[in-house]
PDB file of C-alpha atoms and ligand atoms in Angstrom:
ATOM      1  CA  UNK J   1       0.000   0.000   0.000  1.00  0.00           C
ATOM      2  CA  UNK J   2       1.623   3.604  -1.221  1.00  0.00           C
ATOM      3  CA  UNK J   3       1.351   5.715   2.004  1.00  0.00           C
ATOM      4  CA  UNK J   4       1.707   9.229   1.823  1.00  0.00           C
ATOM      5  CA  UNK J   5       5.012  10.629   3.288  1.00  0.00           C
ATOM      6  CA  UNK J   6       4.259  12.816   6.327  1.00  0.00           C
ATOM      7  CA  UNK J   7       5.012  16.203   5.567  1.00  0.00           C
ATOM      8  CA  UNK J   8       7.602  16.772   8.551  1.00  0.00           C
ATOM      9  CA  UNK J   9      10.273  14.431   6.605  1.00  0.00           C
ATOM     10  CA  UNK J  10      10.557  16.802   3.442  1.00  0.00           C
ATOM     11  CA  UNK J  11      14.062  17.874   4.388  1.00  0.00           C
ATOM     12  CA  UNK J  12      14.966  13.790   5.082  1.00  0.00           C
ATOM     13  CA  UNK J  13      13.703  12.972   1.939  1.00  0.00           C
ATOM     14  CA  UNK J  14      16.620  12.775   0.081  1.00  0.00           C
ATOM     15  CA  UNK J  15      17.601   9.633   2.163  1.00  0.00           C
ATOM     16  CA  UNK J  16      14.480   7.368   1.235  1.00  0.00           C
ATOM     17  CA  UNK J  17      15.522   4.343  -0.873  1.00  0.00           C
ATOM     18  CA  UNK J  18      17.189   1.218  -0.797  1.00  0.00           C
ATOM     19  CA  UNK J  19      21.287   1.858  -0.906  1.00  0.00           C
ATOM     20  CA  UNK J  20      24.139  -0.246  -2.005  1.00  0.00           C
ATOM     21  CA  UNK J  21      28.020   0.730  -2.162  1.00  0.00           C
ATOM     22  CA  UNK J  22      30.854  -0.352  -0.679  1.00  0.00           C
ATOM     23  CA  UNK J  23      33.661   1.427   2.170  1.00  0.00           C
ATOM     24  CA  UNK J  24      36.654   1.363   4.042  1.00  0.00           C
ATOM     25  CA  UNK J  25      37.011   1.000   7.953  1.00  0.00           C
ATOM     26  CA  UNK J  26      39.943   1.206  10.513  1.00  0.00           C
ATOM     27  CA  UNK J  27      40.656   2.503  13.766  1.00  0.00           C
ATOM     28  CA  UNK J  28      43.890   2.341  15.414  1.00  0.00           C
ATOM     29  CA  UNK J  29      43.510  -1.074  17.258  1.00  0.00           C
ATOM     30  CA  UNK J  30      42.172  -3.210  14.159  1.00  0.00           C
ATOM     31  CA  UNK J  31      43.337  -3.737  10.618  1.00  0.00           C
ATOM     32  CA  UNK J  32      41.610  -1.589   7.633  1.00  0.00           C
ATOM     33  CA  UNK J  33      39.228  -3.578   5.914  1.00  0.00           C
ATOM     34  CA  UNK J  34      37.018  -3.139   2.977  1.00  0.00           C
ATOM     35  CA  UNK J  35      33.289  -3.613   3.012  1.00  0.00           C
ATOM     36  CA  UNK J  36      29.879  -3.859   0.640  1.00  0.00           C
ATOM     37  CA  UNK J  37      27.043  -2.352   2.274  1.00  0.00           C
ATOM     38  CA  UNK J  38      23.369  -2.120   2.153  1.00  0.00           C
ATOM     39  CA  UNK J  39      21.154   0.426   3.951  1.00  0.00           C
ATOM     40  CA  UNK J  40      17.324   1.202   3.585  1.00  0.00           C
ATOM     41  CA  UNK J  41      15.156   4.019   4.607  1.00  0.00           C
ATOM     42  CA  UNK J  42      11.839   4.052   4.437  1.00  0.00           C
ATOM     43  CA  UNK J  43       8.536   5.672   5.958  1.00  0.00           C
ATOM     44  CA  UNK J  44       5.384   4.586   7.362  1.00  0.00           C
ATOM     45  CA  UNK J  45       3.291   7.600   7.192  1.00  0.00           C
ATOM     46  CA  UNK J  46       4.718   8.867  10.413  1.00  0.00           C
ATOM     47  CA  UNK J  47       7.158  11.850  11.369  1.00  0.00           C
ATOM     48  CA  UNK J  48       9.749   9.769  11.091  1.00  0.00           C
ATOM     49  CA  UNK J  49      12.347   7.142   8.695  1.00  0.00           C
ATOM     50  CA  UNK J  50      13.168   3.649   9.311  1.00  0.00           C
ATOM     51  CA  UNK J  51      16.491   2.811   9.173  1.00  0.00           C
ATOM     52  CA  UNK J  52      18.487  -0.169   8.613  1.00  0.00           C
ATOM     53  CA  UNK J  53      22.073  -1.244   7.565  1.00  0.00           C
ATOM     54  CA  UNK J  54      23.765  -4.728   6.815  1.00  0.00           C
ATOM     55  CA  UNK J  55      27.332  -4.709   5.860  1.00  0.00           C
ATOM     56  CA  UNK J  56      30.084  -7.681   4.650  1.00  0.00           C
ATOM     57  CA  UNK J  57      33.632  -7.771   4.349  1.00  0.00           C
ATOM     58  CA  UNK J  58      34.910  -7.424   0.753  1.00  0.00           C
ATOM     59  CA  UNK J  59      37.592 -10.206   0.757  1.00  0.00           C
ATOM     60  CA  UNK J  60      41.275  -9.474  -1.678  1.00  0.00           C
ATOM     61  CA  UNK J  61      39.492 -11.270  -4.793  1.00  0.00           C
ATOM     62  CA  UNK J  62      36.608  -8.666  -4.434  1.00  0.00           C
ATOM     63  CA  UNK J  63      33.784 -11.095  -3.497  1.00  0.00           C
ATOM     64  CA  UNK J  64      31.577 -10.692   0.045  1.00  0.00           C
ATOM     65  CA  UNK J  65      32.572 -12.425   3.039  1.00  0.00           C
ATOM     66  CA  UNK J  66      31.673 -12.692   6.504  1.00  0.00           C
ATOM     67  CA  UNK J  67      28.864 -10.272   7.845  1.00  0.00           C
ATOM     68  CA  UNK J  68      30.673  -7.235   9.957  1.00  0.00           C
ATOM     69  CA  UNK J  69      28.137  -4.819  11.591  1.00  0.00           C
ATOM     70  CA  UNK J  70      24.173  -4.325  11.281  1.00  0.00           C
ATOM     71  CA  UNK J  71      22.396  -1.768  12.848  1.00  0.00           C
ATOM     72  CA  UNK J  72      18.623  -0.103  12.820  1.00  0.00           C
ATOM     73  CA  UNK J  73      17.068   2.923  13.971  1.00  0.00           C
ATOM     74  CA  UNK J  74      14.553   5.521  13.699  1.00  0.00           C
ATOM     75  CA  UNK J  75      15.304   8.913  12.278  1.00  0.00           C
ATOM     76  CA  UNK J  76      13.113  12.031  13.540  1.00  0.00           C
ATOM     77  CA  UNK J  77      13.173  15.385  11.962  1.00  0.00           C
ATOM     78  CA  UNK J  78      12.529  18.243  14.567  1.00  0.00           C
ATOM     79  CA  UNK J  79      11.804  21.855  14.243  1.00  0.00           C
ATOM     80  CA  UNK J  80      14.553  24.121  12.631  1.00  0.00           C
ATOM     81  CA  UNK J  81      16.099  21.605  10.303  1.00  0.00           C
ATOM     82  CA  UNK J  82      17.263  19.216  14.256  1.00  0.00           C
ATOM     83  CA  UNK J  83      17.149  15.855  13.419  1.00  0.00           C
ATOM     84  CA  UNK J  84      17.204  12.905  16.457  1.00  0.00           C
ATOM     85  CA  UNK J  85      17.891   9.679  15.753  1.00  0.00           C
ATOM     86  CA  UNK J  86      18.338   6.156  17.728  1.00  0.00           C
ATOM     87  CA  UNK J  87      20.168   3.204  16.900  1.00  0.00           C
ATOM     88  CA  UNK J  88      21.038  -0.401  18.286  1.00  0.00           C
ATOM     89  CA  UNK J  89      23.714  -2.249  17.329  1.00  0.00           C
ATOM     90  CA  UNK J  90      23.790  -5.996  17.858  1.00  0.00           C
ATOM     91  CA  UNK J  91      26.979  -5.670  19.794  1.00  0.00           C
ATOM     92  CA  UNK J  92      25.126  -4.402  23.092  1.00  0.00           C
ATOM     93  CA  UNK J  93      25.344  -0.620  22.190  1.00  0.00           C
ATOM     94  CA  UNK J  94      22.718   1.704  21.762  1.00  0.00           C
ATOM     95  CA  UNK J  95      23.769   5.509  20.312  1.00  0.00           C
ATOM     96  CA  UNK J  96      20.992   8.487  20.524  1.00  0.00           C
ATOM     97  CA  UNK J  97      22.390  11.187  18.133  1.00  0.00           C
ATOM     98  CA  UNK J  98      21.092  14.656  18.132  1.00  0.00           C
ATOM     99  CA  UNK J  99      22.075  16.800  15.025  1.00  0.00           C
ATOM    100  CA  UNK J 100      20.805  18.702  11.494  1.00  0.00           C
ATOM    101  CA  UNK J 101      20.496  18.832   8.163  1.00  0.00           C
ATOM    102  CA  UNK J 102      20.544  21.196   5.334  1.00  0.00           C
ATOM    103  CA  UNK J 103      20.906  21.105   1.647  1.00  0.00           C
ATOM    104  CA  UNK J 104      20.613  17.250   1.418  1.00  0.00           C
ATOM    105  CA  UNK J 105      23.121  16.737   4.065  1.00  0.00           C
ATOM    106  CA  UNK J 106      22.273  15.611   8.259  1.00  0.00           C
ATOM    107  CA  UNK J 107      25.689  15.846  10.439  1.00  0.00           C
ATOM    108  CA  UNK J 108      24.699  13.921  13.480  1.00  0.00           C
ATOM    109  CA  UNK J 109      26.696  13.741  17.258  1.00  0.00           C
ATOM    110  CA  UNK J 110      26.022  11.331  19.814  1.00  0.00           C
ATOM    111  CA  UNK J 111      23.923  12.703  22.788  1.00  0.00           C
ATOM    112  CA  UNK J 112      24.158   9.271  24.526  1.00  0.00           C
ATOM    113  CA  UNK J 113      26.049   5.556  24.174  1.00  0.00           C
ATOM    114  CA  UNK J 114      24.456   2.804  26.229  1.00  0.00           C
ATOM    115  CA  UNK J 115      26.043  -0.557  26.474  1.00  0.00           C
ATOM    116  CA  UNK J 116      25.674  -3.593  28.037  1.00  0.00           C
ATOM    117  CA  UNK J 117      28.277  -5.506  30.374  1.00  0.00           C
ATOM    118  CA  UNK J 118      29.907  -7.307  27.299  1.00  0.00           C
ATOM    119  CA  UNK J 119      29.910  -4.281  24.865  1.00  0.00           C
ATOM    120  CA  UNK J 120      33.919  -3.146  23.345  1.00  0.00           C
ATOM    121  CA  UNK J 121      33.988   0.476  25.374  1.00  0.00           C
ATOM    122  CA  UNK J 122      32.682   3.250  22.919  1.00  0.00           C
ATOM    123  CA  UNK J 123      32.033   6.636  24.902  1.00  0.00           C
ATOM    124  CA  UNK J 124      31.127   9.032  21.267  1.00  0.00           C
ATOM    125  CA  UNK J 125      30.196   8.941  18.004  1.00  0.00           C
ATOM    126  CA  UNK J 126      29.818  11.801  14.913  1.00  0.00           C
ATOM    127  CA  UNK J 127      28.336  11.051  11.763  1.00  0.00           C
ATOM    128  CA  UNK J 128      27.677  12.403   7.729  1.00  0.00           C
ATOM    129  CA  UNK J 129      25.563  11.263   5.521  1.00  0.00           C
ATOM    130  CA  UNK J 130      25.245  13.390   2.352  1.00  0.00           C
ATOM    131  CA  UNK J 131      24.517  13.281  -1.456  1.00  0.00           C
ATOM    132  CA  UNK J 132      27.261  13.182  -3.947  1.00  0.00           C
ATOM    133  CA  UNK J 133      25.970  13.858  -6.957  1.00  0.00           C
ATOM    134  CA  UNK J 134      23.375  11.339  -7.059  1.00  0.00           C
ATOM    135  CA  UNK J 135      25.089   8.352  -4.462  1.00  0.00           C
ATOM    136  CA  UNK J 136      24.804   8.421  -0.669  1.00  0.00           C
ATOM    137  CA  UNK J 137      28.198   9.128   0.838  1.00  0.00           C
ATOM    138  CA  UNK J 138      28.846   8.533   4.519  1.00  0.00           C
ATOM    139  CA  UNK J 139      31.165   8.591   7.247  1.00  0.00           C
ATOM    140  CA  UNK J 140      31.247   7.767  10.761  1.00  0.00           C
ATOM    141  CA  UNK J 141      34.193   8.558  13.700  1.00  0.00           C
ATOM    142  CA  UNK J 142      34.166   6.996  17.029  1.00  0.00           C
ATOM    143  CA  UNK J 143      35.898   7.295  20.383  1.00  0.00           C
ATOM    144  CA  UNK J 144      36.526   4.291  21.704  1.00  0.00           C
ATOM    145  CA  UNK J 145      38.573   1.983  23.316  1.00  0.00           C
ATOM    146  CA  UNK J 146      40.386   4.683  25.349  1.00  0.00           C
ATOM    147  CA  UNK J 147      41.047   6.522  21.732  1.00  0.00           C
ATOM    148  CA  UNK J 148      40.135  10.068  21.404  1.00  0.00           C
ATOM    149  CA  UNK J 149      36.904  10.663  17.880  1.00  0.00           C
ATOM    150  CA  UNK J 150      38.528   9.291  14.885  1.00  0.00           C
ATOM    151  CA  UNK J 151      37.669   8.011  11.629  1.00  0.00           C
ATOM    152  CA  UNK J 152      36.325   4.100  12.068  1.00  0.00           C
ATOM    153  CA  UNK J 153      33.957   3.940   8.612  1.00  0.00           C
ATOM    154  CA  UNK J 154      33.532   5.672   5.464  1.00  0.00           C
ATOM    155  CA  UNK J 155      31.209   4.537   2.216  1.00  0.00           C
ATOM    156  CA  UNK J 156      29.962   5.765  -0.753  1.00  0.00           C
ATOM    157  CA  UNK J 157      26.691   4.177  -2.002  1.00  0.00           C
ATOM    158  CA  UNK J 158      24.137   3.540  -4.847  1.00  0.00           C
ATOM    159  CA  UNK J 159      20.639   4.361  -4.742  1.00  0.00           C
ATOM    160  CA  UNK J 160      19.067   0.525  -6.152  1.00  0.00           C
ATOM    161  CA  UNK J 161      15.481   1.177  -5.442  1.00  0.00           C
TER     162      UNK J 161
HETATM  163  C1  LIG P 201      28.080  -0.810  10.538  1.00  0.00           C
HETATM  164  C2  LIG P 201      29.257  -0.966  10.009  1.00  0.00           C
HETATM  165  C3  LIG P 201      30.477  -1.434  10.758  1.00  0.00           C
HETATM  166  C4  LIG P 201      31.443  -2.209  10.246  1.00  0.00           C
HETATM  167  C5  LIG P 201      31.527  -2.738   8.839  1.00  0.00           C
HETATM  168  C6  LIG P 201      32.414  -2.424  11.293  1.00  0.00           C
HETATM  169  C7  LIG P 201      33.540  -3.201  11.158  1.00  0.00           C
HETATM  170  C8  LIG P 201      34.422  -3.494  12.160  1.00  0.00           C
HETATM  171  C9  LIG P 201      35.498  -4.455  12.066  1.00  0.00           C
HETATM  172  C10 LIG P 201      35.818  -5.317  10.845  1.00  0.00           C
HETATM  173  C11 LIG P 201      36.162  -4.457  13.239  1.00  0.00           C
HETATM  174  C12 LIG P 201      37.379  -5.326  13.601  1.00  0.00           C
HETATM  175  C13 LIG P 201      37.012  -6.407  14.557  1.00  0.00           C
HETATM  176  C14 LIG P 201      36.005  -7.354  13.980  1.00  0.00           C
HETATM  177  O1  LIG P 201      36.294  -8.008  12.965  1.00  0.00           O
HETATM  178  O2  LIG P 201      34.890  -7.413  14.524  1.00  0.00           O
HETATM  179  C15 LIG P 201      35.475  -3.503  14.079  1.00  0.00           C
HETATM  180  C16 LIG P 201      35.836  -3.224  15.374  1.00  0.00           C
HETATM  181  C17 LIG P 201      35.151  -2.353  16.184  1.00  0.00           C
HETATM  182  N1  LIG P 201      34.052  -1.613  15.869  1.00  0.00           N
HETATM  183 FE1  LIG P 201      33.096  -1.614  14.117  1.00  0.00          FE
HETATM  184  N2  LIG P 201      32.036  -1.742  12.409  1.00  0.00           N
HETATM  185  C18 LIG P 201      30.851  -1.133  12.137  1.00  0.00           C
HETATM  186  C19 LIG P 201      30.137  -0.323  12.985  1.00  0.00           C
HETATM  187  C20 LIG P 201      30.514   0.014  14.242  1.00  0.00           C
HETATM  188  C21 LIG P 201      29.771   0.869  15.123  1.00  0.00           C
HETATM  189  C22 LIG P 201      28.472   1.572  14.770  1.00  0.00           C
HETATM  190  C23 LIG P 201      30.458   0.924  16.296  1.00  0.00           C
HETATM  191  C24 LIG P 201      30.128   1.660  17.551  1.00  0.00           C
HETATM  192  C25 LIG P 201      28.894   1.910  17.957  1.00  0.00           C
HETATM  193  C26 LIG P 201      31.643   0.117  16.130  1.00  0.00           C
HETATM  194  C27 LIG P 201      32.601  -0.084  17.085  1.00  0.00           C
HETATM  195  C28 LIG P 201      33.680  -0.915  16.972  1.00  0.00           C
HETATM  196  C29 LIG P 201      34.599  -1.191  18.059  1.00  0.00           C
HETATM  197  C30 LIG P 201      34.561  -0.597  19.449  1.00  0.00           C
HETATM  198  C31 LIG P 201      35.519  -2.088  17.564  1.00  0.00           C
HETATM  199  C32 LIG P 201      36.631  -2.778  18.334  1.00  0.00           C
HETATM  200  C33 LIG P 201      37.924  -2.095  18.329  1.00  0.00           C
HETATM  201  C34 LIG P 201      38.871  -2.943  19.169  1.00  0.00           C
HETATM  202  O3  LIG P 201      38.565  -4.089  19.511  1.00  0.00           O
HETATM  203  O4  LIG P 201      39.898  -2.396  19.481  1.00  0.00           O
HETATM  204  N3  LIG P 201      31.647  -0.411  14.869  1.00  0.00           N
HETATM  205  N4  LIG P 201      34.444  -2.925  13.400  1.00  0.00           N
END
């Protein structure tokens, strides 16, 4: 059923779709890696997107490996271009970001990061996501494990539906 999009997420638009691309990761206590990634937003009707993102390493020969991170969410446009969004990882972390967008582009900061007993120690988080011409480019830096915000993933991707 085709449901209207609720007015409030005109300046999130740009983000509805299904996305597919590929990225680099690293941080300073792992090896880089290469990875294929899919993400979807979509909408119920509601003042808000639903999000969700699957990701695989790319092995040497270019084909998809082992599943790396997943992670879903809700993404809430607020007054004045503010956005708020929530996500959960599998890994027992949950991030609430607080942030904006403009001009086709939402730069996001952590507000909070919950974990559970077991969870790697990540205290912050920043994120991009912008166009590029027509692809979805994003990046995200993380402190964590005692290391100051730095660069841990970066991707550019193609809209597929
Ligand atoms: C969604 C895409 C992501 C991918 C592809 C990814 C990939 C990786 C990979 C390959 C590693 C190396 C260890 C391993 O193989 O598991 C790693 C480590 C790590 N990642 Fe991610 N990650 C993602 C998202 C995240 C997010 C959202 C967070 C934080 C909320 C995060 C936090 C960490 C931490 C803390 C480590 C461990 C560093 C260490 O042990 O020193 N990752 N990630």
């Amino acid at each position: 059923m085709d449901v209207e999009l609720h007015p409030d997420l005109e300046p999130l638009k740009f983000l509805l779709g299904t996305w597919e691309g590929a990225g680099v990761g690293g941080y300073p206590t792992i090896e880089s890696f290469n990875f294929g990634q899919e993400i979807s937003f979509t909408h119920v009707g509601k003042p808000f997107l639903v999000y969700a993102s699957r990701t695989w390493k790319i092995e040497e020969d270019g084909t998809l490996g082992r599943p790396l991170g997943m992670e879903t969410g809700y993404w809430r446009p607020r007054p004045d271009h503010q956005v708020e969004v929530t996500l959960a990882h599998p890994t027992g972390i949950v991030e609430i970001y607080v942030g904006n967008v403009a001009f086709n582009r939402v730069e996001l900061h952590t507000d909070v990061v919950a974990r559970t007993e077991s969870a790697k120690e990540v205290t912050g988080g920043h994120r991009l996501y912008g166009l590029i011409g027509e692809d979805l480019g994003w990046a995200y830096d993380m402190a964590a494990m005692g290391h100051q915000l730095q660069s841990h993933l970066s991707a550019q991707l193609k809209k597929v539906s």
